Amino acid sequence: MRESCDVVIVGAGFAGLSAARELARRGRRAIVLEARDRVGGRVYTQRLPDGPWVDLGGQWAGPGQDRLLALLAEQGAPTFATWTQGDNLVSVEGKARRYRGSIPRLSLRSLIDVGLAQWRLDRMARKVPLDAPWAAPKAAAWDQTTLGAWLDAHLSTKLGRELLTTGFQTVFAAEPRELSLLHALFYIHSGKDLDTLFGTTDGAQATRVVGGMQPVAERLAAGLDVHLGAPVRRIEHGAQVIAHHAGGAVTADHAIVAIPPHLVAAIDFDPGLPPERAALVAGMPMGAVIKCTAVYRRPFWRDRGLSGMSLSDEGPIHVAFDNSPPDGSWGVIMGFVEAAAARRLGKLTREQRRADAIACFARTHGEEAREVVHYADHVWEQDRWSGGCYGAFAPPGLWTSVGRVIREPVGRVHWAGTETATRWSSYIDGAIESGLRAAAEVAGA
């Protein structure tokens, strides 16, 4: 089937949907082509049979994420604070300790080591321009090394390195040795600072949505022309744009491509993408993460004065949260498996992943954690239309060689997606920012 419109949008995540709605507000007709059978992209809420809803993808909002918070307020979406009441647990070398706040109980030397490294990284990050990381004063040097190499050089304690490595795996869904230091500094500045990125109360993990985050995307899509099950294979662009998908083609004046970079690289463009753009999308791998979710009849850990949040030096789950519904009618623990551990665990069967996850929860919370009613996870690396989560990252050398084209249109083709955001890159808020920016570009073209 051949259709026509003003703008064809590839991808119905928060970036593509935000672009489509903004274009409609400006009087432009857009058609959104989505490969999946649902909207939301890397947001994915699952309703368990005879159980609660669980978010297996993006789920949080936090202070400073103004676009997402405004969207939730506009929709009247009920929100609630992530559960943090009680003591957190940190487990090191088989010994569990309780602590309050965001800093676990460690040796004074390790705490000073971590605090000084965090202060240095925050200070360096503030020098990275959010709209042009490649223009930072030390961009060339920072882009030639990795975050992992910096941690090795600037932390003197083994426990300090392990703690920050675990924290960065949770933030980036990648190993610190895989990331350009410049990319890490941009990301930190993009999310304000490390306290914000690591934090729950007053941090990036502060707020959840009743019913999950995917219904927010579904409400955003209401009234828009969204074609599901329509993966785009080829885009012709010249005097017009023609996007060829599984069910036909859409002719438009402009296109907005709002999908992960490596999926852009899989589309056949005619004429082909300029060399710098092609190198950029081919050179940004995705993070790897699995959110392992165990559901219990009740949040039993709260009876012992525990918050459900835990840190452990033993994997595959190093960080976990209380992910229960707001009324506490079910107990839900969600643990992150990331980076190399996620790639290993993703090769196992679901039952093997379940056994490994529950063993981690039992080490932290005792034998009662084995009394699981439901288990759910999603291996994002094996998700055909994401290829990973939370977002793509830049290895050493990418930002300073080809990064400057990340938002540059190629003729009538414009770029969105959370990776192109300047604030809250790789978060839902960043996706919304990118969609609004791309829509404004098209409207002004």
XYZ file of C-alpha atoms in Angstrom:
445
model
C 0.000 0.000 0.000
C 1.343 3.437 -0.961
C 0.556 6.368 1.374
C 1.658 9.979 1.574
C 2.031 12.555 4.342
C 4.135 15.530 5.344
C 6.576 13.601 7.550
C 7.258 9.891 7.893
C 8.645 8.857 11.279
C 10.549 5.625 11.828
C 10.060 4.287 15.347
C 7.196 4.591 17.866
C 9.189 4.959 21.050
C 8.933 8.137 23.090
C 11.130 9.980 20.567
C 9.047 9.137 17.501
C 5.713 9.619 19.253
C 6.774 12.962 20.720
C 7.864 14.126 17.260
C 4.573 13.036 15.710
C 2.484 14.790 18.332
C 4.505 17.993 18.056
C 4.152 17.953 14.263
C 0.390 17.490 14.607
C 0.341 20.475 16.948
C 2.111 22.458 14.217
C -0.407 21.356 11.581
C 1.752 18.715 9.863
C 0.508 15.211 9.084
C 2.856 12.437 10.167
C 2.765 8.666 9.738
C 4.727 6.641 12.296
C 6.138 3.283 11.181
C 6.913 0.870 14.018
C 8.491 -2.569 13.609
C 7.035 -3.994 16.816
C 3.432 -4.931 17.530
C 3.335 -2.282 20.266
C 4.465 1.278 20.921
C 6.950 2.312 23.595
C 10.258 1.031 22.207
C 12.631 0.362 25.094
C 9.771 0.846 27.554
C 7.973 -2.458 28.133
C 5.334 -3.130 30.816
C 4.061 -6.674 31.302
C 0.946 -7.663 33.221
C 1.583 -10.983 34.934
C -1.264 -13.547 35.027
C -2.988 -13.280 38.405
C -0.226 -10.915 39.473
C 0.934 -7.312 39.315
C 2.271 -5.295 36.405
C 6.058 -5.126 36.076
C 8.266 -2.801 34.072
C 10.908 -4.770 32.179
C 12.281 -1.691 30.405
C 12.502 2.010 31.253
C 10.370 2.833 34.286
C 11.615 5.816 36.303
C 11.266 9.589 36.304
C 13.287 11.932 38.463
C 13.953 15.580 39.312
C 15.203 17.536 36.314
C 13.466 15.252 33.819
C 11.119 18.103 33.079
C 9.694 16.903 29.761
C 8.741 13.480 31.086
C 7.328 14.940 34.307
C 5.298 17.436 32.271
C 3.928 14.626 30.089
C 2.919 12.607 33.164
C 1.206 15.659 34.646
C -0.578 16.397 31.373
C -1.887 12.828 31.192
C -2.856 12.827 34.841
C -0.776 9.677 35.214
C -0.702 8.678 38.893
C 2.847 8.413 40.225
C 4.438 7.243 43.451
C 7.849 7.363 45.080
C 10.200 4.423 44.753
C 10.149 2.568 48.072
C 13.203 3.529 50.145
C 11.949 3.180 53.713
C 14.172 1.097 55.957
C 17.774 -0.024 55.763
C 19.630 -0.831 52.568
C 21.983 -3.810 52.421
C 25.537 -4.018 51.128
C 27.166 -7.428 50.812
C 30.948 -7.605 50.465
C 32.934 -10.842 50.601
C 29.920 -12.709 51.942
C 29.210 -10.288 54.780
C 26.010 -8.206 54.681
C 25.754 -4.825 56.400
C 22.845 -2.461 56.821
C 23.132 1.200 55.945
C 20.970 4.264 55.378
C 21.206 6.823 52.601
C 23.152 6.506 49.364
C 26.599 5.661 50.785
C 27.169 2.107 52.073
C 29.169 1.344 55.190
C 32.717 0.739 53.987
C 36.175 1.369 55.370
C 37.059 5.049 55.738
C 39.840 4.691 53.174
C 37.463 3.195 50.591
C 34.842 5.879 51.221
C 37.394 8.665 50.771
C 38.661 6.944 47.618
C 35.162 6.749 46.095
C 34.162 10.245 47.171
C 37.280 11.847 45.711
C 36.914 9.975 42.399
C 33.265 10.968 42.152
C 34.120 14.630 42.870
C 36.810 14.603 40.165
C 34.501 13.047 37.572
C 31.708 15.534 38.330
C 34.148 18.431 38.023
C 35.485 17.137 34.680
C 31.958 16.462 33.393
C 30.908 20.074 33.928
C 33.543 21.080 31.358
C 31.918 19.001 28.590
C 29.483 21.049 26.435
C 26.242 19.105 26.212
C 25.619 20.109 22.596
C 29.217 19.510 21.522
C 31.209 17.030 23.658
C 33.962 17.041 21.032
C 34.631 20.706 21.892
C 35.549 20.038 25.543
C 38.955 21.500 26.522
C 40.524 18.044 26.911
C 38.238 16.205 24.473
C 41.064 14.575 22.499
C 42.780 13.163 25.591
C 39.549 12.095 27.285
C 38.328 10.401 24.110
C 41.528 8.410 23.703
C 41.091 6.569 26.982
C 38.318 4.635 28.705
C 36.386 5.210 31.892
C 37.803 1.905 33.148
C 41.398 3.065 32.609
C 40.636 6.286 34.489
C 39.196 4.335 37.437
C 42.283 2.089 37.531
C 44.542 5.140 37.570
C 42.672 7.206 40.145
C 41.319 4.756 42.738
C 43.775 3.289 45.202
C 41.521 0.750 46.945
C 40.204 -2.495 45.498
C 36.823 -2.066 47.176
C 36.498 1.499 45.887
C 37.153 0.370 42.305
C 34.670 -2.486 42.652
C 31.955 -0.226 44.079
C 32.292 2.435 41.373
C 32.593 -0.203 38.646
C 29.304 -1.715 39.824
C 27.709 1.729 39.941
C 28.826 2.556 36.408
C 27.685 -0.819 35.071
C 24.252 0.012 36.475
C 24.248 3.511 34.950
C 25.646 2.638 31.499
C 24.709 -1.063 31.094
C 28.260 -1.438 29.798
C 31.698 -2.154 31.216
C 33.718 0.967 32.106
C 36.556 -0.345 29.914
C 34.212 -0.246 26.895
C 33.317 3.434 27.268
C 35.192 6.477 26.104
C 35.964 8.629 29.138
C 34.637 11.604 27.151
C 31.351 9.772 26.576
C 31.085 8.961 30.286
C 31.688 12.616 31.221
C 29.093 13.821 28.706
C 26.586 11.316 30.098
C 27.253 12.406 33.691
C 26.772 16.080 32.781
C 23.696 15.178 30.720
C 22.093 13.754 33.877
C 23.383 16.608 36.105
C 25.911 14.684 38.246
C 26.730 11.264 39.667
C 24.685 11.716 42.847
C 21.641 12.263 40.633
C 22.398 9.307 38.360
C 23.078 6.943 41.271
C 20.312 8.296 43.508
C 16.827 7.062 44.324
C 15.220 9.739 46.495
C 15.870 13.033 44.660
C 17.699 11.050 41.963
C 17.055 9.485 38.578
C 15.233 6.545 40.218
C 12.902 8.680 42.354
C 9.449 8.201 40.813
C 7.418 5.396 39.260
C 4.111 5.362 37.398
C 1.101 3.405 38.642
C 0.379 0.756 36.006
C 3.827 1.038 34.462
C 5.489 3.286 31.909
C 4.239 1.669 28.683
C 0.643 2.935 29.138
C 2.151 6.444 29.101
C 3.466 5.733 25.586
C 0.113 4.232 24.576
C -1.707 7.381 25.672
C 0.873 9.479 23.824
C 0.150 7.471 20.656
C -3.620 7.916 20.910
C -4.919 9.871 17.930
C -1.669 9.542 15.963
C -1.339 7.561 12.713
C 0.845 4.685 13.882
C 1.450 1.581 11.762
C 2.555 -1.407 13.842
C 4.411 -4.397 12.421
C 5.945 -2.127 9.780
C 9.750 -2.366 9.921
C 11.423 0.044 7.497
C 13.890 -1.681 5.167
C 14.797 1.078 2.707
C 14.647 4.881 2.591
C 14.969 6.764 -0.697
C 15.662 10.437 -0.206
C 16.094 13.276 -2.653
C 13.386 15.671 -3.765
C 11.100 13.560 -1.558
C 11.452 10.761 0.935
C 10.058 7.278 0.320
C 10.157 4.877 3.279
C 9.646 1.264 2.235
C 8.268 -0.994 4.952
C 6.893 -4.506 5.244
C 3.376 -3.453 4.229
C 4.134 -0.931 1.495
C 5.668 2.531 1.267
C 5.129 6.059 2.570
C 6.035 9.139 0.525
C 6.728 12.324 2.492
C 8.473 15.666 2.343
C 10.732 14.744 5.266
C 11.646 11.771 7.443
C 12.531 11.553 11.115
C 14.435 8.394 12.037
C 13.987 7.682 15.753
C 15.527 4.262 16.367
C 18.788 3.017 17.937
C 21.910 3.810 15.894
C 22.753 0.231 14.925
C 19.233 -0.222 13.498
C 19.786 2.895 11.378
C 22.881 1.166 10.016
C 20.695 -1.782 8.953
C 18.422 0.374 6.738
C 19.284 0.635 3.037
C 19.536 4.361 2.234
C 19.468 5.572 -1.368
C 21.618 7.559 -1.819
C 23.828 6.050 0.870
C 24.559 7.859 4.105
C 27.586 10.179 4.141
C 30.718 8.404 5.452
C 30.757 10.212 8.826
C 27.090 9.430 9.512
C 27.585 5.800 8.441
C 30.631 5.487 10.715
C 28.754 7.011 13.641
C 25.729 4.691 13.549
C 27.895 1.631 12.899
C 30.288 2.532 15.700
C 27.843 2.934 18.612
C 27.134 -0.427 20.293
C 24.196 -0.899 22.627
C 24.391 -1.536 26.322
C 23.303 -4.930 27.643
C 20.860 -5.309 30.527
C 18.361 -7.793 31.956
C 15.925 -6.719 34.673
C 15.292 -9.885 36.692
C 11.999 -9.532 38.536
C 10.755 -11.828 41.308
C 7.201 -11.491 42.637
C 6.168 -12.556 46.154
C 2.854 -12.654 47.996
C 3.998 -9.691 50.056
C 7.100 -7.495 50.498
C 8.428 -9.630 53.361
C 11.729 -7.727 53.640
C 9.858 -4.694 54.914
C 8.918 -6.684 58.046
C 12.628 -6.712 58.903
C 12.997 -2.977 58.403
C 14.671 -3.332 54.994
C 14.106 -1.123 51.973
C 14.689 -3.897 49.429
C 17.605 -2.010 47.904
C 20.855 -3.939 47.937
C 24.412 -3.866 46.616
C 26.564 -6.958 46.289
C 30.050 -7.734 45.064
C 28.817 -11.171 43.971
C 26.811 -11.434 40.745
C 25.218 -11.810 38.424
C 22.878 -9.303 40.181
C 24.857 -6.522 41.863
C 22.092 -3.942 42.415
C 18.440 -4.565 43.337
C 15.395 -2.464 44.250
C 11.972 -2.888 45.813
C 9.756 -2.676 42.721
C 6.450 -3.432 44.446
C 3.170 -1.740 43.476
C 2.323 1.319 45.582
C -0.212 -0.453 47.795
C 2.214 -3.243 48.709
C -0.324 -5.845 47.596
C 2.550 -7.808 46.074
C 6.221 -7.896 46.931
C 8.478 -7.329 43.930
C 12.265 -7.330 43.889
C 13.964 -6.259 40.673
C 17.658 -6.864 40.140
C 19.868 -5.519 37.356
C 22.192 -7.767 35.383
C 24.330 -5.665 33.094
C 27.179 -5.483 30.627
C 29.296 -8.659 30.384
C 27.155 -10.450 32.990
C 23.996 -9.684 30.971
C 25.602 -11.067 27.834
C 26.486 -14.275 29.689
C 23.103 -14.639 31.369
C 21.277 -13.864 28.127
C 22.673 -17.052 26.593
C 21.001 -19.186 29.266
C 17.450 -20.492 29.247
C 14.779 -18.564 31.097
C 14.717 -21.205 33.835
C 18.474 -20.958 34.270
C 18.248 -17.163 34.491
C 15.430 -17.544 37.021
C 17.530 -19.888 39.177
C 20.544 -17.547 39.119
C 18.432 -14.493 39.957
C 16.614 -16.153 42.855
C 19.914 -17.439 44.242
C 21.120 -13.812 44.331
C 17.957 -12.640 46.090
C 18.235 -15.494 48.624
C 21.833 -14.567 49.446
C 20.634 -11.066 50.273
C 17.223 -11.685 51.855
C 17.368 -15.278 53.090
C 15.461 -18.429 52.198
C 12.111 -16.630 52.113
C 13.279 -15.088 48.833
C 13.005 -18.530 47.207
C 9.213 -18.516 47.645
C 8.643 -16.871 44.258
C 5.114 -16.644 42.844
C 6.083 -15.154 39.462
C 9.342 -14.474 37.675
C 9.809 -12.206 34.647
C 12.704 -10.808 32.657
C 13.515 -9.502 29.195
C 16.865 -10.003 27.477
C 17.189 -6.668 25.698
C 20.283 -7.688 23.775
C 18.171 -10.341 22.044
C 15.305 -7.934 21.352
C 15.372 -7.638 17.559
C 14.163 -4.051 17.454
C 16.392 -2.731 20.234
C 19.487 -4.927 20.265
C 20.225 -3.782 23.797
C 19.364 -1.229 26.465
C 19.385 1.372 27.926
C 21.063 3.142 25.034
C 24.015 3.161 22.667
C 27.407 4.367 23.870
C 30.552 5.755 22.276
C 33.783 3.753 22.467
C 37.110 5.645 22.481
C 37.676 7.909 19.508
C 34.113 8.124 18.213
C 33.012 11.472 19.665
C 36.052 13.385 18.407
C 36.137 11.749 14.968
C 32.494 11.700 13.841
C 30.371 12.746 16.830
C 29.647 16.217 15.448
C 27.179 14.776 12.888
C 24.959 13.123 15.514
C 22.098 15.587 14.980
C 22.942 16.906 11.481
C 20.166 16.168 8.949
C 21.098 14.314 5.786
C 19.063 16.191 3.208
C 15.428 15.597 4.139
C 16.252 12.915 6.704
C 16.370 14.079 10.343
C 17.525 12.192 13.436
C 15.883 11.612 16.802
C 16.255 8.988 19.514
C 17.487 9.350 23.072
C 21.116 8.964 21.979
C 20.830 12.308 20.146
C 19.624 14.199 23.240
C 21.718 16.761 25.060
C 19.945 16.397 28.419
C 19.189 12.998 29.939
C 20.725 11.109 27.036
C 19.653 7.415 27.103
C 16.684 8.229 29.378
C 13.000 8.611 28.472
C 13.265 12.350 29.033
C 16.103 12.494 26.502
C 13.972 10.616 23.971
C 11.190 13.194 24.362
C 13.692 16.064 23.963
C 15.041 14.530 20.761
C 11.590 14.105 19.231
C 10.607 17.691 19.954
C 13.886 18.978 18.530
C 13.559 16.919 15.328
C 9.941 18.058 14.850
C 11.018 21.698 15.192
C 13.761 21.137 12.592
C 11.295 19.698 10.128
C 8.733 22.419 10.751
C 11.371 25.068 10.119
C 12.928 23.375 7.086
